Coordinates of N, CA and C in Angstrom, one line a residue:
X1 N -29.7 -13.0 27.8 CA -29.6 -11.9 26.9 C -30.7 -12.0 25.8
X2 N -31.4 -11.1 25.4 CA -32.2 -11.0 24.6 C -32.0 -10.9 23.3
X3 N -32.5 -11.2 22.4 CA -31.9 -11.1 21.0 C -33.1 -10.8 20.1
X4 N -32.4 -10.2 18.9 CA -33.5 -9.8 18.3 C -34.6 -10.8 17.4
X5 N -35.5 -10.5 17.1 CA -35.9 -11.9 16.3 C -35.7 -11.6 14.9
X6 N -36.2 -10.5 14.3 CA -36.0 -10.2 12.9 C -34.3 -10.2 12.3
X7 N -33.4 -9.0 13.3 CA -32.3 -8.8 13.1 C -31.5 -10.0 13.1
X8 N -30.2 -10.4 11.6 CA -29.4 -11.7 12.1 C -28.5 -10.8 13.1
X9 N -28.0 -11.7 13.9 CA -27.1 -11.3 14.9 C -25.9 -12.9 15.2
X10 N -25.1 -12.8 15.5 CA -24.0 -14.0 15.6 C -24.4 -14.5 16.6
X11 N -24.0 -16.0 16.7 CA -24.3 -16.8 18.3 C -23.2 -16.0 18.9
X12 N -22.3 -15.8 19.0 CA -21.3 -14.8 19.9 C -20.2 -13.7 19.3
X13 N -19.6 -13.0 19.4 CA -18.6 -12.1 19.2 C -19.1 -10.7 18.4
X14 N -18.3 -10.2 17.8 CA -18.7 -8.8 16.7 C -18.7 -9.5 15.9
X15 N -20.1 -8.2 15.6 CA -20.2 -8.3 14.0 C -20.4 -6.8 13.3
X16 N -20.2 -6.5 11.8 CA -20.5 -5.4 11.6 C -21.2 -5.6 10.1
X17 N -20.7 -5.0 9.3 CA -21.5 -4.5 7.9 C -21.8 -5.8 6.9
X18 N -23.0 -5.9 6.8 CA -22.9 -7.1 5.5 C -22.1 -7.2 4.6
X19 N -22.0 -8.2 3.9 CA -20.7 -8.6 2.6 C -21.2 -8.7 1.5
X20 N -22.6 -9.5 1.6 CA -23.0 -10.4 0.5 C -24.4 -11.0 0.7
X21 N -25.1 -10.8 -0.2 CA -26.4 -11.2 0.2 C -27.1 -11.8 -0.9
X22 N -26.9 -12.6 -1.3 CA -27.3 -13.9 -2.4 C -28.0 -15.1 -2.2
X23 N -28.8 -15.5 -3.0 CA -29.4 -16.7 -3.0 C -28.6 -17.5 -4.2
X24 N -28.6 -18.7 -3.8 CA -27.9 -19.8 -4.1 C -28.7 -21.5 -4.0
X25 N -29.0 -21.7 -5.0 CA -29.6 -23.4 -5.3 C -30.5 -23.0 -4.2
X26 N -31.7 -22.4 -4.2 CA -32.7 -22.0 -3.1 C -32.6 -21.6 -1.9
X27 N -31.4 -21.8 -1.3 CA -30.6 -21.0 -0.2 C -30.1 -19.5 -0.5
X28 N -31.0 -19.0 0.8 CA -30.4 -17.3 0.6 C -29.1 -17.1 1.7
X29 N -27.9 -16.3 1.5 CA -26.8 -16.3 2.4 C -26.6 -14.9 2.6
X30 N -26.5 -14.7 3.7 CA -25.9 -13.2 4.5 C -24.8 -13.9 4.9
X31 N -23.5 -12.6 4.2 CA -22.4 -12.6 4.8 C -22.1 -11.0 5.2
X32 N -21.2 -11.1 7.0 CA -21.4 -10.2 7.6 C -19.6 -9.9 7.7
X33 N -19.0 -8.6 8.2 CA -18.0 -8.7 9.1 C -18.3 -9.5 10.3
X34 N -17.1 -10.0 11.0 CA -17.6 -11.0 12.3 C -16.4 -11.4 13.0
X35 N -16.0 -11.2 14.1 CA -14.8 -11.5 15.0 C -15.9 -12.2 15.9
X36 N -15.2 -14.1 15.7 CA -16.6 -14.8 16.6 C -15.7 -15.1 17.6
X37 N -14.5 -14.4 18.0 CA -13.7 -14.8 19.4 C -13.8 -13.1 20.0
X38 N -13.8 -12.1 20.1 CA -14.1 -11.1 20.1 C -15.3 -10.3 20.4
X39 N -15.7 -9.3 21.1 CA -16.6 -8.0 21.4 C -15.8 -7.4 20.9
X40 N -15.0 -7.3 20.3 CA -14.5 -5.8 19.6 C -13.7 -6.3 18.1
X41 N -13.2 -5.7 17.3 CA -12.5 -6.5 15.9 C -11.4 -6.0 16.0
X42 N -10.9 -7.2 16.5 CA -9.5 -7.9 16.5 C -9.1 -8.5 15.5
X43 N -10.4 -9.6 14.7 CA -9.6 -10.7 14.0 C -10.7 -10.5 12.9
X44 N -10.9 -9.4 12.2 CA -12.1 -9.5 11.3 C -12.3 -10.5 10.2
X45 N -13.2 -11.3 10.3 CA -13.4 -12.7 9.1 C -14.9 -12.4 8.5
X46 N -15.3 -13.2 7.5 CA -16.7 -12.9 7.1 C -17.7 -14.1 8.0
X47 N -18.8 -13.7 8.8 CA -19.6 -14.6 9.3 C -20.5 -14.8 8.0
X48 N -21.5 -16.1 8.6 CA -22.2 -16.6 7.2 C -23.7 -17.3 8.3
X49 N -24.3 -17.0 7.5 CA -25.8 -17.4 8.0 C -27.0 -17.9 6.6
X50 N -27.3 -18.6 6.4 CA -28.3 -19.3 5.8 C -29.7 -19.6 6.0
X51 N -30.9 -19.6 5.5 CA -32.1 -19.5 5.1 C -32.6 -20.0 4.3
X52 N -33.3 -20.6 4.4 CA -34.8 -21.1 3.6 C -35.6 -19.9 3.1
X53 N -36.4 -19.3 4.0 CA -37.4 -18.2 3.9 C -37.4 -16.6 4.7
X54 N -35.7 -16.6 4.9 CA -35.7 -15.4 5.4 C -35.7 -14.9 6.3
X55 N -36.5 -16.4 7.2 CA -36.9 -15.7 8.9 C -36.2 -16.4 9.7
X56 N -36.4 -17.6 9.1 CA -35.4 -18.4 10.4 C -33.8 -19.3 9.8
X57 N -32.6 -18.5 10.6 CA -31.2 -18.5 10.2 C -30.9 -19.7 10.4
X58 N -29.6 -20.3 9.9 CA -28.9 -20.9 10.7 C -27.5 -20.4 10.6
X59 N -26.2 -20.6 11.8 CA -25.2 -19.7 11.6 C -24.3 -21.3 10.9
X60 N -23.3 -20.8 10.0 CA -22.6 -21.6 9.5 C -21.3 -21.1 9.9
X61 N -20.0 -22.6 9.8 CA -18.7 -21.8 9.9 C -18.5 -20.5 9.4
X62 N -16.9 -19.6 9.6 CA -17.1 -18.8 9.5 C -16.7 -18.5 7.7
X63 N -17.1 -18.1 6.9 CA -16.9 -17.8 5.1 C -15.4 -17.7 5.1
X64 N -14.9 -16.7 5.6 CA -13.5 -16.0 5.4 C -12.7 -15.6 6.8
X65 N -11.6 -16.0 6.9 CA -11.2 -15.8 8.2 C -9.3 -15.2 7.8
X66 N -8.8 -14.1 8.2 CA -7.8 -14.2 8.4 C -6.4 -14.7 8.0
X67 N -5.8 -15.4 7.3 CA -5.0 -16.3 7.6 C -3.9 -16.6 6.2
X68 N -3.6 -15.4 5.2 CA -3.0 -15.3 3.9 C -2.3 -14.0 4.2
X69 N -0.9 -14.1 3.8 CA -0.5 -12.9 3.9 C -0.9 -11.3 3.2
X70 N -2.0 -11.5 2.5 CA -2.5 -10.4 2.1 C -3.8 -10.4 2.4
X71 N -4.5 -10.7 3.6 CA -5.7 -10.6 4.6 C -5.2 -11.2 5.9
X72 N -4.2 -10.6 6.3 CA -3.4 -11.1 7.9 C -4.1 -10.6 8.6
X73 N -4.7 -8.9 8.4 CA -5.5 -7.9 9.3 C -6.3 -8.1 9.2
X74 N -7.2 -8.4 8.5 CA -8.6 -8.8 8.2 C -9.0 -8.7 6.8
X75 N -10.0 -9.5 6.9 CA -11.0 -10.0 5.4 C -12.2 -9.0 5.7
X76 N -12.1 -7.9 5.1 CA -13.1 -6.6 5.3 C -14.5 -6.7 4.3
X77 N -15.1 -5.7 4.1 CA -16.1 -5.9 3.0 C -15.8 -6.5 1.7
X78 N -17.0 -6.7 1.1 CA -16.9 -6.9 -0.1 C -18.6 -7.8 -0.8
X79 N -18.5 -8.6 -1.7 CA -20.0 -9.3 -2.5 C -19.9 -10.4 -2.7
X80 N -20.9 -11.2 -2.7 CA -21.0 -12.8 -3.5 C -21.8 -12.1 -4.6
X81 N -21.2 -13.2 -5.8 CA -21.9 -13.3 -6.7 C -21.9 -14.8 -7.4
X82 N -22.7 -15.5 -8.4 CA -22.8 -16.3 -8.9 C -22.7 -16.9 -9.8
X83 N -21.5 -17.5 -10.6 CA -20.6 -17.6 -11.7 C -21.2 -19.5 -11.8
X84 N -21.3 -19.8 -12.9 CA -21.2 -21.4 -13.2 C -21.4 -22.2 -12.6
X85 N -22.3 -22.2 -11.6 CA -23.2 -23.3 -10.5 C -22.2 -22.7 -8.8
X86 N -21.3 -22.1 -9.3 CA -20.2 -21.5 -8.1 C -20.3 -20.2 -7.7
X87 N -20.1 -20.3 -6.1 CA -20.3 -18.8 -5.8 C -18.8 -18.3 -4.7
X88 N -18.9 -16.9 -5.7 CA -17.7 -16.0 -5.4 C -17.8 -15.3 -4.6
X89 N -16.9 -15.1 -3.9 CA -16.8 -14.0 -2.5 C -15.2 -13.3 -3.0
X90 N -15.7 -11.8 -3.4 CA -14.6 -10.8 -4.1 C -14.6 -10.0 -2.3
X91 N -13.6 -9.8 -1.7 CA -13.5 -8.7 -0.5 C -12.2 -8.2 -0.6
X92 N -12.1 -7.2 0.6 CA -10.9 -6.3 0.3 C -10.0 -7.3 1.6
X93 N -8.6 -7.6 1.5 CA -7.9 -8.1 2.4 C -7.2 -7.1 3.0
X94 N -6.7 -6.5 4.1 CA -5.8 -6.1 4.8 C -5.1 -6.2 5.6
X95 N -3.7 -5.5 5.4 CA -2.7 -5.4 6.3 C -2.1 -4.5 7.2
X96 N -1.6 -4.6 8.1 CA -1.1 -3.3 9.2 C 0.4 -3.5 8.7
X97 N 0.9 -1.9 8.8 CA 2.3 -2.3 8.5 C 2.2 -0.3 9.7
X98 N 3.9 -0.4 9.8 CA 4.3 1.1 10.7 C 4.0 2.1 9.8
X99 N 3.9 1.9 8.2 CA 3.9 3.4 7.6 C 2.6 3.4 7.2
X100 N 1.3 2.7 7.6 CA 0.0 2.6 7.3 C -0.5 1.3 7.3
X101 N -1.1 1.1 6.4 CA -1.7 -0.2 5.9 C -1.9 -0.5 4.1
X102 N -2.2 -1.7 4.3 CA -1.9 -2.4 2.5 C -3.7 -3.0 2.3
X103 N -4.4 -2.2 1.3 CA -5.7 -3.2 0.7 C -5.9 -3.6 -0.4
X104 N -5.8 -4.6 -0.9 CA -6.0 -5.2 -1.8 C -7.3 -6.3 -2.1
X105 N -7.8 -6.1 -3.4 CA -9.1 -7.0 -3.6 C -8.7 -8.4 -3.8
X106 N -9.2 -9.5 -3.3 CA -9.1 -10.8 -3.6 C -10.5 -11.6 -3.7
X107 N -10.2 -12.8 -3.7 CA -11.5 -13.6 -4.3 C -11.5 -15.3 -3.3
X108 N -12.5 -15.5 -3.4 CA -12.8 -17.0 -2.9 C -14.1 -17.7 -3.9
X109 N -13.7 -18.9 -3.3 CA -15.0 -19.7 -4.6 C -15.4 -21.0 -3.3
X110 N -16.3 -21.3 -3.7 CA -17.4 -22.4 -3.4 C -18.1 -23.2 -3.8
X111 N -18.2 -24.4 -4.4 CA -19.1 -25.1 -5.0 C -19.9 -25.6 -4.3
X112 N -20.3 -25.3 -2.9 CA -21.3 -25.5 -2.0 C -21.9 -24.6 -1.4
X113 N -21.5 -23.5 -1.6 CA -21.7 -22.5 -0.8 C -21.6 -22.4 0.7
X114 N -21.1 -23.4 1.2 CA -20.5 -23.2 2.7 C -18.6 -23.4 2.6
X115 N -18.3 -24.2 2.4 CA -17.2 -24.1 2.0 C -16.0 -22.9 1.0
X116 N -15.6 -22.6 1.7 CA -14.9 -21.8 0.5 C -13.0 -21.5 0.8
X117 N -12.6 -21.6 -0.6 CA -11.0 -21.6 -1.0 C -10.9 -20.4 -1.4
X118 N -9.5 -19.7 -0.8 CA -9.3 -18.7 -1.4 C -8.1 -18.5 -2.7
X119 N -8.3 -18.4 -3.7 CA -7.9 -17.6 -5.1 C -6.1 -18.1 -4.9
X120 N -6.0 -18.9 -5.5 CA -4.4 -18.8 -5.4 C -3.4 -18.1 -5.9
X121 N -4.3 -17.4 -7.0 CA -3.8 -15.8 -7.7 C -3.9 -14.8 -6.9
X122 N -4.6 -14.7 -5.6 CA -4.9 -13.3 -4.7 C -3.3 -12.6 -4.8
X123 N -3.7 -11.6 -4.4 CA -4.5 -10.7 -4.9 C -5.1 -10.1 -6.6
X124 N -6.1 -10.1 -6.2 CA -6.8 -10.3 -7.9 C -6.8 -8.6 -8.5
X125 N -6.7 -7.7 -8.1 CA -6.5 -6.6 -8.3 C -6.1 -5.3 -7.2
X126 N -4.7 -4.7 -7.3 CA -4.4 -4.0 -6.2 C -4.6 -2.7 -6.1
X127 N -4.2 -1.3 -5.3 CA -4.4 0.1 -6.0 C -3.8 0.7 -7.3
X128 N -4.4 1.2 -8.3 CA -4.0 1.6 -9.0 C -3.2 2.9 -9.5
X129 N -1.8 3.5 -9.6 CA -1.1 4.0 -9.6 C -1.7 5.4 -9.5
X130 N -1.4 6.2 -8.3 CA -2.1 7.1 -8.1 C -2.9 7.4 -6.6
X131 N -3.3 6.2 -6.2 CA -4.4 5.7 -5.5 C -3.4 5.0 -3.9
X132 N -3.7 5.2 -2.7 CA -3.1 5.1 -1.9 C -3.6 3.8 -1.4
X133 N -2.4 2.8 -0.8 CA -2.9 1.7 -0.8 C -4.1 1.4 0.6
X134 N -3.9 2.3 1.1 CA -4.7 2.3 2.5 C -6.1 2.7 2.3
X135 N -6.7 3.2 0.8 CA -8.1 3.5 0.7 C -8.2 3.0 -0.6
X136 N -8.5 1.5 -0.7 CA -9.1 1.0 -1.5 C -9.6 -0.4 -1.1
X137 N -11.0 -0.2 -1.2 CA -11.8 -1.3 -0.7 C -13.0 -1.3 -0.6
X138 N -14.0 -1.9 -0.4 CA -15.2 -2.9 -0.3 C -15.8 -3.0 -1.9
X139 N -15.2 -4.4 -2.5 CA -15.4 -4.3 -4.2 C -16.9 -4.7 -4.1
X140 N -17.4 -3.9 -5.0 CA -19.3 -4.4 -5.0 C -19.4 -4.6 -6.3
X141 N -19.9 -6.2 -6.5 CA -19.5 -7.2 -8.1 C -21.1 -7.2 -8.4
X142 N -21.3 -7.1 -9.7 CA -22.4 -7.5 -10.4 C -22.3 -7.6 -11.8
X143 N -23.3 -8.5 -12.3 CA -23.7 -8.7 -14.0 C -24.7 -8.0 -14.4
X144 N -24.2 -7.3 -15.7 CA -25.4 -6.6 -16.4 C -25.3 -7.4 -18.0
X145 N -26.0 -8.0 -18.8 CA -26.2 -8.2 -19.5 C -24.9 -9.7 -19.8
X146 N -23.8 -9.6 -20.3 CA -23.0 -10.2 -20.6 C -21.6 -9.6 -19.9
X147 N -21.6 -8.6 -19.2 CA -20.2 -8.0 -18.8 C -20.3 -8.1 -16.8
X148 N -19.6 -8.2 -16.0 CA -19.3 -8.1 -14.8 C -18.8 -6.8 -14.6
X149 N -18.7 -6.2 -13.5 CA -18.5 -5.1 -12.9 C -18.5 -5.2 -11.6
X150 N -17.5 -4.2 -11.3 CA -17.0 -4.4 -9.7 C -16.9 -2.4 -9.5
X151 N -17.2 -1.9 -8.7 CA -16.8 -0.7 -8.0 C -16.1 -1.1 -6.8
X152 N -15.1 -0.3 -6.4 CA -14.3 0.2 -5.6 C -14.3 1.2 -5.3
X153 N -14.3 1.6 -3.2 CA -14.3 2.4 -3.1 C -12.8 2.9 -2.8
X154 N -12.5 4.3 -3.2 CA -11.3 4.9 -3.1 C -11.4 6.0 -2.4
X155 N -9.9 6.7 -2.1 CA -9.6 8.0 -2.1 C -8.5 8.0 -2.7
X156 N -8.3 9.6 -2.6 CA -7.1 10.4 -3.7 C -6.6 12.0 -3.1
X157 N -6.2 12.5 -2.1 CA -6.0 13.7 -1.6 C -7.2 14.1 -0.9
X158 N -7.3 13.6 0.3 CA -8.7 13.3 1.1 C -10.1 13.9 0.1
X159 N -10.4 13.4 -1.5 CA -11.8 13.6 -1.7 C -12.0 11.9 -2.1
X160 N -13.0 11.6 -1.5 CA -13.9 9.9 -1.7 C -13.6 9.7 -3.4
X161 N -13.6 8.8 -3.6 CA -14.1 7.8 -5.4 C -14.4 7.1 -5.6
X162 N -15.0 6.5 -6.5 CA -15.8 5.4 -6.9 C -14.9 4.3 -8.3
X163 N -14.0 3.5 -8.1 CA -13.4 3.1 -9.2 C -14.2 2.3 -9.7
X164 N -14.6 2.0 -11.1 CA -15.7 0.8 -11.7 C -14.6 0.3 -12.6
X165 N -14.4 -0.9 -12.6 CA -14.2 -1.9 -13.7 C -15.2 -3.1 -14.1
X166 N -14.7 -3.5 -15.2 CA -15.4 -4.6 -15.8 C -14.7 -5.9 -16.6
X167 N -15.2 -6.7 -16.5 CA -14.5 -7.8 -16.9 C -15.7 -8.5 -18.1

């Protein structure tokens, strides 16, 4: 099989939308969607790939996998960012249930940036009253100045939204 040389791509299974794309103590990290037992997503986890210079990867375990009752269905989108020598991975968790599904934002940390624990407070913020729990998700985290900020994407009576908070 042929593979691309520019494009990251997984040593095997699906993958889909990036997560996170930060440099860290001189290492740059792409995190991806990724079911590494899978061609199709079954068991959505975040894959993780690392760099020196951009060009040449290496694949690392996988970041986020499955395995808390509020990311049973998968560990979907979401961002790293870089707090106190530590780096966060904020994504949306979900659940399958008969009358829809459940998403909620949660959090993980790393002090090595390969390793990572998830939040023993998860879920760190859920839909907010009004807001259906089945469309809320991929939190995208950044710092402006002294304040943090997270968007979420929403719906509300099938029109799209954008929720911003700040911490």
């Amino acid at each position: 099989m042929n593979k691309p040389i520019y494009h990251i791509t997984p040593e095997k299974g699906w993958m889909n939308d990036p997560n996170g794309l930060v440099e860290y103590n001189g290492v740059y990290h792409v995190f991806y969607q990724a079911d590494p037992e899978h061609l199709i997503n079954e068991n959505i986890g975040w894959g993780h790939k690392i760099s020196s210079d951009l060009l040449h990867w290496e694949e690392c375990q996988p970041a986020l996998l499955p395995d808390q009752s509020y990311d049973r269905d998968g560990c979907f989108t979401g961002s790293a960012v870089i707090k106190d020598d530590k780096m966060y991975l904020l994504y949306t968790g979900h659940v399958n249930q008969e009358s829809g599904y459940i998403e909620t934002q949660n959090l993980a940390v790393s002090k090595d940036g390969i390793h990572f624990e998830k939040y023993e407070g998860n879920p760190v913020l859920t839909a907010p009253e009004g807001i259906p729990t089945d469309m809320f998700r991929d939190p995208k985290v950044w710092k402006h100045e002294d304040t943090y900020y997270m968007v979420c994407g929403a719906s509300r009576n099938n029109r799209g939204m954008a929720l911003l908070y700040r911490s």
